[in-house]
mmCIF file of C-alpha atoms in Angstrom:
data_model
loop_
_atom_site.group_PDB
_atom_site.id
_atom_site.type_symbol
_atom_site.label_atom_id
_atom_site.label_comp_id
_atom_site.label_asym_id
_atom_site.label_seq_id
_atom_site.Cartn_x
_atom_site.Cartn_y
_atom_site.Cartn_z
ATOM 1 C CA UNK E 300 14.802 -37.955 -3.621
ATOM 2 C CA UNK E 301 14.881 -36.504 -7.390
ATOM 3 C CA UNK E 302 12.111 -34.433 -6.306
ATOM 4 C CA UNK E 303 13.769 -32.818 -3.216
ATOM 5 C CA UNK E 304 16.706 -32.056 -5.780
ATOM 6 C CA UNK E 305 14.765 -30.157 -8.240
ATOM 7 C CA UNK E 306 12.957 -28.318 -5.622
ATOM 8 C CA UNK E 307 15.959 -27.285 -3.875
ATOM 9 C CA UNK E 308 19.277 -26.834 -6.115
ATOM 10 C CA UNK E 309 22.209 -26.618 -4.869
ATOM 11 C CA UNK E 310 23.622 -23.045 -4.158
ATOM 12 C CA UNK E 311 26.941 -22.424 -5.922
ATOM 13 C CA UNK E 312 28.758 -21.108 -2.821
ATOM 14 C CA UNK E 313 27.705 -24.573 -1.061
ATOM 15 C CA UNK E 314 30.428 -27.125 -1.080
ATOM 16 C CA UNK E 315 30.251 -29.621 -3.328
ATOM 17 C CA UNK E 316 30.536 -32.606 -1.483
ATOM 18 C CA UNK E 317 29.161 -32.943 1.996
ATOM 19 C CA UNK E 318 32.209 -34.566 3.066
ATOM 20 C CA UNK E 319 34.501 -31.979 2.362
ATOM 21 C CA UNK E 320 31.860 -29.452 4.789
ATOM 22 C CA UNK E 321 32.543 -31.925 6.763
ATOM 23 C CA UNK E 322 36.215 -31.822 6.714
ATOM 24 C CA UNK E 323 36.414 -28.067 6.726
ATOM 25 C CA UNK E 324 37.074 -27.943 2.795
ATOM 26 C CA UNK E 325 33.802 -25.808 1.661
ATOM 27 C CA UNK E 326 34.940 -23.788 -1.695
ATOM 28 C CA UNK E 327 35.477 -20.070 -0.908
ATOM 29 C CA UNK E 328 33.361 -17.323 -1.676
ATOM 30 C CA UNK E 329 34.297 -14.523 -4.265
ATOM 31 C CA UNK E 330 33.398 -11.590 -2.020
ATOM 32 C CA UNK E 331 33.926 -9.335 -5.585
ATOM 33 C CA UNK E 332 37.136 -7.778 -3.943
ATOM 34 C CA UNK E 333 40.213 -7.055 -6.701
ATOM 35 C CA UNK E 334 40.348 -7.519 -10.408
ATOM 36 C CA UNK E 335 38.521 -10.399 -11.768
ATOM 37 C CA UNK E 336 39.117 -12.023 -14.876
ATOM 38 C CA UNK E 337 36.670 -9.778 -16.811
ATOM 39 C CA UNK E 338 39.136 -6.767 -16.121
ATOM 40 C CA UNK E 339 42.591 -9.072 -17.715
ATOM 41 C CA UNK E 340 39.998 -10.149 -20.753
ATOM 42 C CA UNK E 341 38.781 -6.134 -21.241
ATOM 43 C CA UNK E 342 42.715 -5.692 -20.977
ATOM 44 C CA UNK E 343 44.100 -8.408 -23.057
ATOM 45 C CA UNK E 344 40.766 -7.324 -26.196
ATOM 46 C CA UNK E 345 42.225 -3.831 -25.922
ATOM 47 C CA UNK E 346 45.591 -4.651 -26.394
ATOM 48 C CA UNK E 347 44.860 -7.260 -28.827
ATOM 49 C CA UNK E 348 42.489 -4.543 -30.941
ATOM 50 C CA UNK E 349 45.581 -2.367 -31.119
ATOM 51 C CA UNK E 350 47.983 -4.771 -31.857
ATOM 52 C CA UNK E 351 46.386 -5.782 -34.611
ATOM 53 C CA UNK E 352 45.639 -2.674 -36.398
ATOM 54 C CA UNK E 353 49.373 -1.037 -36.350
ATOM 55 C CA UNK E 354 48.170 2.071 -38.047
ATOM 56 C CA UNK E 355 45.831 2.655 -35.141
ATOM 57 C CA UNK E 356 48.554 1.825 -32.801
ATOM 58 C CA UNK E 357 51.019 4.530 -35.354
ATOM 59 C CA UNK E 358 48.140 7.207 -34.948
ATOM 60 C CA UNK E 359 47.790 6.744 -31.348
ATOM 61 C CA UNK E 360 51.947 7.340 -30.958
ATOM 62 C CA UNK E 361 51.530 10.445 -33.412
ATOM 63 C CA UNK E 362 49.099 11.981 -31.265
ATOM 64 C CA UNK E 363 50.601 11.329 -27.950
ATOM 65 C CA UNK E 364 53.835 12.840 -29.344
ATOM 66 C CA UNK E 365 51.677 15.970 -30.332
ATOM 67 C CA UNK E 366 50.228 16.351 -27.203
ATOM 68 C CA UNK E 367 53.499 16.014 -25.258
ATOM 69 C CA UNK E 368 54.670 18.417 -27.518
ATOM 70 C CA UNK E 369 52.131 20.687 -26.612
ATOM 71 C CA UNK E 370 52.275 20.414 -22.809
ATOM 72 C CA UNK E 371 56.117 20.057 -22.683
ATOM 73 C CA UNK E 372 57.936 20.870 -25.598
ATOM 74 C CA UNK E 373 61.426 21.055 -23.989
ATOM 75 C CA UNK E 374 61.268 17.271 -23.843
ATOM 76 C CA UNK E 375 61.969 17.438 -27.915
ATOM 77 C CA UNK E 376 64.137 20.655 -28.229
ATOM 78 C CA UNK E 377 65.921 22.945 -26.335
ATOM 79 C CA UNK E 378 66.880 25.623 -28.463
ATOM 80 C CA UNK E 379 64.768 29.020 -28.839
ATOM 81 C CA UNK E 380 62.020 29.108 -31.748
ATOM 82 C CA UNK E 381 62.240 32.803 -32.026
ATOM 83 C CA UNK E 382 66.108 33.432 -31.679
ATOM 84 C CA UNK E 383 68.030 32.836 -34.885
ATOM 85 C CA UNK E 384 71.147 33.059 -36.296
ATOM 86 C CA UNK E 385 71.186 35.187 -39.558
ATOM 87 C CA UNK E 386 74.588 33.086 -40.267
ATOM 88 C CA UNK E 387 72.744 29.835 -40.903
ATOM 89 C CA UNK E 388 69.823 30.536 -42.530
ATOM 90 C CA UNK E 389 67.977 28.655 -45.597
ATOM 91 C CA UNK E 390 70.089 25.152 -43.789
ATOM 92 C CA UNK E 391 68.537 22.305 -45.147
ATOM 93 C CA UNK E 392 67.831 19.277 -42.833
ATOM 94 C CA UNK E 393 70.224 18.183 -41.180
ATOM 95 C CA UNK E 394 71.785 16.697 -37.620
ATOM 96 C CA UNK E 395 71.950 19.828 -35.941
ATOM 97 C CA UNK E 396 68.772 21.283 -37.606
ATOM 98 C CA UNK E 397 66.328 18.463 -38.139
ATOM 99 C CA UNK E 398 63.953 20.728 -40.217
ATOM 100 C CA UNK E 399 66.008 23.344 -41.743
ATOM 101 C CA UNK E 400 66.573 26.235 -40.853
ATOM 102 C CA UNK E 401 64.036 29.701 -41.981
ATOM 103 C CA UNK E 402 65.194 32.908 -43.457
ATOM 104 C CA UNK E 403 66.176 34.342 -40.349
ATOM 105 C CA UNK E 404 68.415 31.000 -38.807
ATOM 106 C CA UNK E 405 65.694 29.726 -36.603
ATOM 107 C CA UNK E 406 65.247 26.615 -36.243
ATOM 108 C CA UNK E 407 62.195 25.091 -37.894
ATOM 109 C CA UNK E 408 61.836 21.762 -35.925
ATOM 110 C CA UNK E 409 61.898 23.695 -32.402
ATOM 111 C CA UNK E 410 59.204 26.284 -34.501
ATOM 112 C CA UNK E 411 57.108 23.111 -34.863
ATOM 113 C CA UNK E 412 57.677 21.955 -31.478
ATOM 114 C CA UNK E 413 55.969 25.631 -29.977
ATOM 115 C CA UNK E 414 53.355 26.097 -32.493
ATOM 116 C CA UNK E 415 51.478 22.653 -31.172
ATOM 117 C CA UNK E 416 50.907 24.534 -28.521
ATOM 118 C CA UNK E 417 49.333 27.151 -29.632
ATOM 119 C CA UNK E 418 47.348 25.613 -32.558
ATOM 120 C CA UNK E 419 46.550 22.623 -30.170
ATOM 121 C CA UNK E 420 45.232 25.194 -27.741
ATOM 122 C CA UNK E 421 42.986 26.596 -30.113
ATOM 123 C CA UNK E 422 41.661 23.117 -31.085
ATOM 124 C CA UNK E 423 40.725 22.343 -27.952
ATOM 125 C CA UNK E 424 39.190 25.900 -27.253
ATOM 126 C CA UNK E 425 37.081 25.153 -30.615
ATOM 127 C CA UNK E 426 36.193 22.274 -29.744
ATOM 128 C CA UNK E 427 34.920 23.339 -26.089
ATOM 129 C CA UNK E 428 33.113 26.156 -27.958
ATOM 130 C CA UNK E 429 31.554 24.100 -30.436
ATOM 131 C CA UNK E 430 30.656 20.669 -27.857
ATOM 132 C CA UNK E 431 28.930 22.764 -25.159
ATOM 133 C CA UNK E 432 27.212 25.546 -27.404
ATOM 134 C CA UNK E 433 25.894 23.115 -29.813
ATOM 135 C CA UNK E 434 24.919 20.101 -26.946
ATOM 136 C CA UNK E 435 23.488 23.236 -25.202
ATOM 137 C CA UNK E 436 20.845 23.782 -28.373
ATOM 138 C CA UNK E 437 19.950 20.461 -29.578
ATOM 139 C CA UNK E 438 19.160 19.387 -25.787
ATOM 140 C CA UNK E 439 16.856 22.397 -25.076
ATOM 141 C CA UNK E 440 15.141 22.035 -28.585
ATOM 142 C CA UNK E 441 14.865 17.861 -28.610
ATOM 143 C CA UNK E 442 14.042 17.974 -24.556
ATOM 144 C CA UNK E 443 11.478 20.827 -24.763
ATOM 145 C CA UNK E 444 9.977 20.628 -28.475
ATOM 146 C CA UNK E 445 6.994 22.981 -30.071
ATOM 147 C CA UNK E 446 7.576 25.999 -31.129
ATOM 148 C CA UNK E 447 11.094 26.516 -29.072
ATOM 149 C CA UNK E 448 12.183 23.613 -31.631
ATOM 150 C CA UNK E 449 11.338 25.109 -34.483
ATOM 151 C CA UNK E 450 12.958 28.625 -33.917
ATOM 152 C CA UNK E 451 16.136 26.865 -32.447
ATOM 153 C CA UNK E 452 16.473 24.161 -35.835
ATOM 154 C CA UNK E 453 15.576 27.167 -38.194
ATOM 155 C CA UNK E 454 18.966 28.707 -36.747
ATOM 156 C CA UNK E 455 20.517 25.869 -37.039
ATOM 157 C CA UNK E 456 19.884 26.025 -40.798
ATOM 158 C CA UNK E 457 20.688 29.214 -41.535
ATOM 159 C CA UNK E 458 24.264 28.738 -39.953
ATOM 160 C CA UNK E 459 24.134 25.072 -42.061
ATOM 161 C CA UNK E 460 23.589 27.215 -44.941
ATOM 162 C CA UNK E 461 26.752 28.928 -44.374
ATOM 163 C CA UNK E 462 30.545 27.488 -45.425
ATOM 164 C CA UNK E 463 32.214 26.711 -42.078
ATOM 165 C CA UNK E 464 35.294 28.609 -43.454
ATOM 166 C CA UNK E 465 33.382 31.957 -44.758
ATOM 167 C CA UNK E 466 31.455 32.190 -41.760
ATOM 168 C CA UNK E 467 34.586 31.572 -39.501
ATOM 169 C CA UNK E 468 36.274 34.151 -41.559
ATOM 170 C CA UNK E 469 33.625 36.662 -41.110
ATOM 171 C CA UNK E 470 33.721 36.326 -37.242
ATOM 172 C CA UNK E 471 37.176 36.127 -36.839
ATOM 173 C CA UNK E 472 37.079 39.548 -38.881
ATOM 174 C CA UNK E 473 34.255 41.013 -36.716
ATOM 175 C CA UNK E 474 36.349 39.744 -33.172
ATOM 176 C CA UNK E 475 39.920 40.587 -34.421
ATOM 177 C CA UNK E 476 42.968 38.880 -34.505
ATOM 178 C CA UNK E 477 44.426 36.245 -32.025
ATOM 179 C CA UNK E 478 44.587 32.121 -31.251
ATOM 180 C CA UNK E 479 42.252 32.694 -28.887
ATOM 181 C CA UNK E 480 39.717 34.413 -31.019
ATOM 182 C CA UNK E 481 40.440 32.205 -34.261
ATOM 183 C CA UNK E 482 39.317 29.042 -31.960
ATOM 184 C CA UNK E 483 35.980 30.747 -30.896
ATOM 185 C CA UNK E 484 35.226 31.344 -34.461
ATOM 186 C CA UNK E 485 35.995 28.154 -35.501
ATOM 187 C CA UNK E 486 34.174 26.563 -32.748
ATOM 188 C CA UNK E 487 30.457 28.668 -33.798
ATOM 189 C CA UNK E 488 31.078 27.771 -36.970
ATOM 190 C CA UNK E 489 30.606 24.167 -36.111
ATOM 191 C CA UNK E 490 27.460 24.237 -33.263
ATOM 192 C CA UNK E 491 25.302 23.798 -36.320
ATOM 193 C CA UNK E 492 26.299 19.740 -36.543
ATOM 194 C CA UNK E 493 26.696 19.499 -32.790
ATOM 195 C CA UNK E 494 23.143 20.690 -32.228
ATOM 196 C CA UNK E 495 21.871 18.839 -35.079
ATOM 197 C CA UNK E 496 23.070 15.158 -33.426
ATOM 198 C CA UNK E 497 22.936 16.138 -30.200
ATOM 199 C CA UNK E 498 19.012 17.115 -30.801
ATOM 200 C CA UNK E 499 18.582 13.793 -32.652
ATOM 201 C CA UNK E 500 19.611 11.824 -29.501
ATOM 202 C CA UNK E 501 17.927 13.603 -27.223
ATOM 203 C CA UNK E 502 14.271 12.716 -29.416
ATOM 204 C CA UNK E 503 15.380 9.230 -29.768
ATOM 205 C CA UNK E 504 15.895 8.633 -25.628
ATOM 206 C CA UNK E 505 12.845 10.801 -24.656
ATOM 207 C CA UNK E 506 10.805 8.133 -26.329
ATOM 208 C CA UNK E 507 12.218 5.518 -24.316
ATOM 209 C CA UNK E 508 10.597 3.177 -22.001
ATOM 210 C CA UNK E 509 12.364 3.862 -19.338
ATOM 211 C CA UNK E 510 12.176 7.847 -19.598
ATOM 212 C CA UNK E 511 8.279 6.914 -19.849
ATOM 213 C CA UNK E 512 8.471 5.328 -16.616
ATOM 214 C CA UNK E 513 10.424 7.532 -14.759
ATOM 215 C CA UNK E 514 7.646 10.341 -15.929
ATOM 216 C CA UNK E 515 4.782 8.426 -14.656
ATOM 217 C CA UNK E 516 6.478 7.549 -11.067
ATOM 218 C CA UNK E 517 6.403 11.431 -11.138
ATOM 219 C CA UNK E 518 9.514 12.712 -11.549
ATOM 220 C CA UNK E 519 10.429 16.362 -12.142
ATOM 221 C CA UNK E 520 11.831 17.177 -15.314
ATOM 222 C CA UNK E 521 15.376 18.252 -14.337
ATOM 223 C CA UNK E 522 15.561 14.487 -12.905
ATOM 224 C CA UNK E 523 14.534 13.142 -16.004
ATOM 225 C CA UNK E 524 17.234 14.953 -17.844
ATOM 226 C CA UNK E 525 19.969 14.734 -15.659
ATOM 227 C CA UNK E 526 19.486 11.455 -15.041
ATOM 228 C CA UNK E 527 18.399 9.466 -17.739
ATOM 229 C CA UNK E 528 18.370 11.930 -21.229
ATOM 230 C CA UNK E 529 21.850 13.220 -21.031
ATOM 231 C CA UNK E 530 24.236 10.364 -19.977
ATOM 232 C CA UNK E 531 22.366 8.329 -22.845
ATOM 233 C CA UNK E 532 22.602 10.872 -25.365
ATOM 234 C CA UNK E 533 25.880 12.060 -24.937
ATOM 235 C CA UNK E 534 27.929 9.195 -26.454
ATOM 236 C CA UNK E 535 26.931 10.291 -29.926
ATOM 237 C CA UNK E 536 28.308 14.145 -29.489
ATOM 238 C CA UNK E 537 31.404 13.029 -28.197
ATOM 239 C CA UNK E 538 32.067 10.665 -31.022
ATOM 240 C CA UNK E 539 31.267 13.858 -33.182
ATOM 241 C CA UNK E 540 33.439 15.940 -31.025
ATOM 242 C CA UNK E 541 36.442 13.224 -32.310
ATOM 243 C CA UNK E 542 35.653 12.965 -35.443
ATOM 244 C CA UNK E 543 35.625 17.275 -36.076
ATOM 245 C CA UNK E 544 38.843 17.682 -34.160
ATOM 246 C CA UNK E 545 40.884 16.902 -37.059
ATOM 247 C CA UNK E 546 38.619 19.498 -39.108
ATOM 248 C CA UNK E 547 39.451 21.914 -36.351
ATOM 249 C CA UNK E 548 42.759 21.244 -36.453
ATOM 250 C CA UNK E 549 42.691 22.264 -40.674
ATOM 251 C CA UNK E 550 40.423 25.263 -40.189
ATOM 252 C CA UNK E 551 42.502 27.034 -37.500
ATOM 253 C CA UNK E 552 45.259 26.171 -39.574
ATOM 254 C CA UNK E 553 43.970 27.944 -42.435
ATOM 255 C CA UNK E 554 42.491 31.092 -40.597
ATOM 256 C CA UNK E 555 46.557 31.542 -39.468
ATOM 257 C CA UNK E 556 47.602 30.567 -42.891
ATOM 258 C CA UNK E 557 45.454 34.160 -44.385
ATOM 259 C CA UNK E 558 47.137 35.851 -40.835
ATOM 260 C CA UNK E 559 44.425 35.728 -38.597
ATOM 261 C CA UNK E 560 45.961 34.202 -35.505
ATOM 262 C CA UNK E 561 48.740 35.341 -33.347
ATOM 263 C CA UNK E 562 50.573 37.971 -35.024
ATOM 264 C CA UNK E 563 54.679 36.753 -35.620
ATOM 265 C CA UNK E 564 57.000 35.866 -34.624
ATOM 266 C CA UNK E 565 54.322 33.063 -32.999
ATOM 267 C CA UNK E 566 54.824 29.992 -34.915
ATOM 268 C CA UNK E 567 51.806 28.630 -35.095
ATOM 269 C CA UNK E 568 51.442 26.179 -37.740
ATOM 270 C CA UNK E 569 49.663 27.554 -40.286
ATOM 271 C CA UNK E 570 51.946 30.866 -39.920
ATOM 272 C CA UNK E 571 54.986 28.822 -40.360
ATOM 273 C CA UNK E 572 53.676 27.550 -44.089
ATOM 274 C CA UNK E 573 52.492 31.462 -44.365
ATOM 275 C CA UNK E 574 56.009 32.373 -43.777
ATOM 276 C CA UNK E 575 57.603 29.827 -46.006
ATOM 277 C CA UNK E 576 55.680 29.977 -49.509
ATOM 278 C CA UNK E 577 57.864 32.899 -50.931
ATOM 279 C CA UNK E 578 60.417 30.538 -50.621
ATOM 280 C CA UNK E 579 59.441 27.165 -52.029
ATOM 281 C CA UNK E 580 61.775 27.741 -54.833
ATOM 282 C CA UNK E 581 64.982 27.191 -52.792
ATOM 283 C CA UNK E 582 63.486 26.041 -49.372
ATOM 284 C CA UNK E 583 61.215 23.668 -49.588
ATOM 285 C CA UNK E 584 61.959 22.473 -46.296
ATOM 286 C CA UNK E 585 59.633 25.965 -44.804
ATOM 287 C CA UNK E 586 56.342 24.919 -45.464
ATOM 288 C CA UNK E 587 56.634 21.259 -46.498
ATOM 289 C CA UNK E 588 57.592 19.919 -43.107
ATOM 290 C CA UNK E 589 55.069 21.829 -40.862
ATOM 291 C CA UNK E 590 52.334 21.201 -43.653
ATOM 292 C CA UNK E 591 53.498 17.693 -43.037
ATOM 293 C CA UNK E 592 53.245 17.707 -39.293
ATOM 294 C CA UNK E 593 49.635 18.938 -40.107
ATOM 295 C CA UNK E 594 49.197 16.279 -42.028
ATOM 296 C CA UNK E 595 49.876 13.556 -39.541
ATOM 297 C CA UNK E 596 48.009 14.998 -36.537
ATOM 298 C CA UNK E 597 44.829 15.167 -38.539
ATOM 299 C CA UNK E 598 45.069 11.568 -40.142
ATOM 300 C CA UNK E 599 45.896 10.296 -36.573
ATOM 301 C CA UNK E 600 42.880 11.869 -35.242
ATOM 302 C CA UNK E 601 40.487 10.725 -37.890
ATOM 303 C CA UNK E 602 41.990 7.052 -37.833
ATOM 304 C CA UNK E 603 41.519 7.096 -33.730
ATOM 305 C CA UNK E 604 38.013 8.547 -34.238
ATOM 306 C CA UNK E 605 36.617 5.997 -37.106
ATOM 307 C CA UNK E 606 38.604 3.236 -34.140
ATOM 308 C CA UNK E 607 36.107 4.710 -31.482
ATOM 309 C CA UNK E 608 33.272 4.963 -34.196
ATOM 310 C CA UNK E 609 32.764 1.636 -35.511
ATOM 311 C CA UNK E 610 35.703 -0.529 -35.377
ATOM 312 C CA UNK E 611 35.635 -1.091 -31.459
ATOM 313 C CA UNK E 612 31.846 -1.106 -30.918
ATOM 314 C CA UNK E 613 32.054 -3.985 -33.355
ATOM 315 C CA UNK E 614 34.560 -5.661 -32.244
ATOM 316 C CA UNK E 615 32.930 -5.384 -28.615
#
C-alpha cells in the first residue's frame, strides 16, 4: 500500500478525499484566467516601496507635475507668457502672480509653465539622440569585435576626451541656434557613455550559455541578436538613459543660459535666469524661482533613477 503511494502521488488538481469525488465535491482547477495573487503582492510591494520612501513618492509627484506641465500647461495657468503689462512689472510674489512678475509685466509662473515644454522637449530629443546613437555603436562594436571594435572604442575616446559642455558648445555653434538643435548637441555629446555600457553588455551576453547554444543549433546572426543579445543587454542603457536625463536637463539649460536656444521671447528655462540676472539686485524673484524649478526636476529625476538603479532591484 505505502509502495503504491510513493509510486503514484497524488495530483494536486485530484480531490482530496475520494468521498467528496464521490459526492461531486472535487476542488476546482485554476485554469490561470484573471489576476492571481502574485499580481495584488507585485501591487501591494510597489505601493509599499513608495510609501515608505516619501521622497521617492515627492520626486515622483514633481515629475508628473513637470510633465503635465509640458503636455498641457493650461491645466496650471491661463494667462499669456509673452503678453505683459508694463504697469505691473518687477511684482513680487504674490496671489495674483505666484512668481513675480519680469521687467516687462509678464507673468513669471505662466513663463515657467511654457518653458517645460520646450526645455522638456529638448531633453527628450537629447536623450533619443544620445540612447539610439550610442546603443547603435557599442552593439555593432561588442556584437562584431576585431578591428571594427577598435576603430569604433578609439572614437569613443576621443569624444570621452572631450568636456560634454565644450564639445556641445562647439556643435551647437557649428549647427546654429534653436531647442531643437541645442538637444542634438547635447545628445552627441553624451553617445560616448551610452556606447561605452551599451558595448560592455553586449560582451558580457555574447559569452553566455545560452547565446552559445543558440549558435551551435545554427542560427543566423540577426536571430542571435534580435533575439537573445539585445533584450538582455538593454536594461543597463536604459538605466543610463535615467540616470543622464537630469544631466540633460542642466546642460540644455546652460546652452540657453549663454543664448543658444530659441531666440526670446521663448521662455525656456535657462533663458528666463538669462533674462533675470541684471536684476538680482531688486528682483530676485527672475532667476531664483525658475533656477529653482530646475532644481527640483533634476533631483526628482536622479532620486527616481538611483529608485530604479538599486533600491528596487534590492528590494525585489
Amino acid at each position: 500500500m505505502s509502495q503504491n503511494l510513493v509510486d503514484n502521488p497524488a495530483d494536486p488538481a485530484d480531490p482530496a478525499d475520494p468521498a467528496e469525488a464521490g459526492r461531486g465535491l472535487a476542488r476546482p482547477v485554476d485554469t490561470g484566467t484573471g489576476p492571481g495573487p502574485g499580481h495584488r503582492v507585485g501591487l501591494r510591494r510597489g505601493l509599499r516601496f513608495l510609501l515608505r520612501r516619501p521622497g521617492l513618492l515627492l520626486s515622483v509627484a514633481v515629475l508628473v507635475l513637470v510633465v503635465l506641465a509640458s503636455f498641457w500647461p493650461d491645466l496650471f495657468t491661463s494667462q499669456d507668457p509673452l503678453k505683459g503689462v508694463p504697469s505691473q512689472n518687477f511684482r513680487g510674489p504674490s496671489g495674483t502672480h505666484w512668481f513675480g512678475t519680469d521687467e516687462l509685466g509678464r507673468d513669471v509662473f505662466s513663463r515657467v509653465v511654457h518653458g517645460a515644454q520646450l526645455s522638456l522637449k529638448a531633453t527628450l530629443i537629447a536623450m533619443l539622440v544620445a540612447f539610439v546613437a550610442g546603443a547603435l555603436l557599442g552593439m555593432v562594436a561588442g556584437f562584431v569585435g576585431r578591428w571594427v571594435d577598435d576603430v569604433l572604442m578609439r572614437f569613443v575616446d576621443v569624444l570621452l576626451s572631450i568636456p560634454a559642455l565644450f564639445l556641445s558648445l562647439a556643435l551647437v555653434t557649428a549647427l546654429g541656434y534653436g531647442t531643437v538643435k541645442v538637444a542634438v548637441a547635447v545628445g552627441i555629446a553624451s553617445v560616448a557613455a551610452f556606447a561605452r555600457v551599451a558595448r560592455a553588455e553586449v560582451l558580457r551576453v555574447r559569452q553566455a550559455v545560452f547565446v552559445e547554444a543558440s549558435r551551435s543549433c545554427g542560427a543566423r546572426w540577426y536571430s542571435v541578436l534580435g533575439r537573445h543579445v539585445l533584450p538582455n543587454a538593454a536594461g543597463p542603457v536604459i538605466v543610463l538613459a535615467t540616470l543622464d536625463f537630469g544631466s540633460s536637463i542642466l546642460a540644455v539649460s546652460a546652452l540657453s543660459f549663454l543664448g543658444y536656444g530659441a531666440p526670446p521671447p521663448a521662455p525656456e528655462w535657462g533663458t528666463l535666469i538669462s533674462d533675470g540676472r541684471n536684476y538680482l539686485a531688486n528682483a530676485w524673484w527672475l532667476t531664483a524661482l525658475p533656477g529653482l524649478a530646475i532644481a527640483a526636476t533634476v533631483l526628482a529625476t536622479n532620486r527616481i533613477a538611483r529608485a530604479l538603479d538599486g533600491e528596487w532591484s534590492r528590494q525585489r
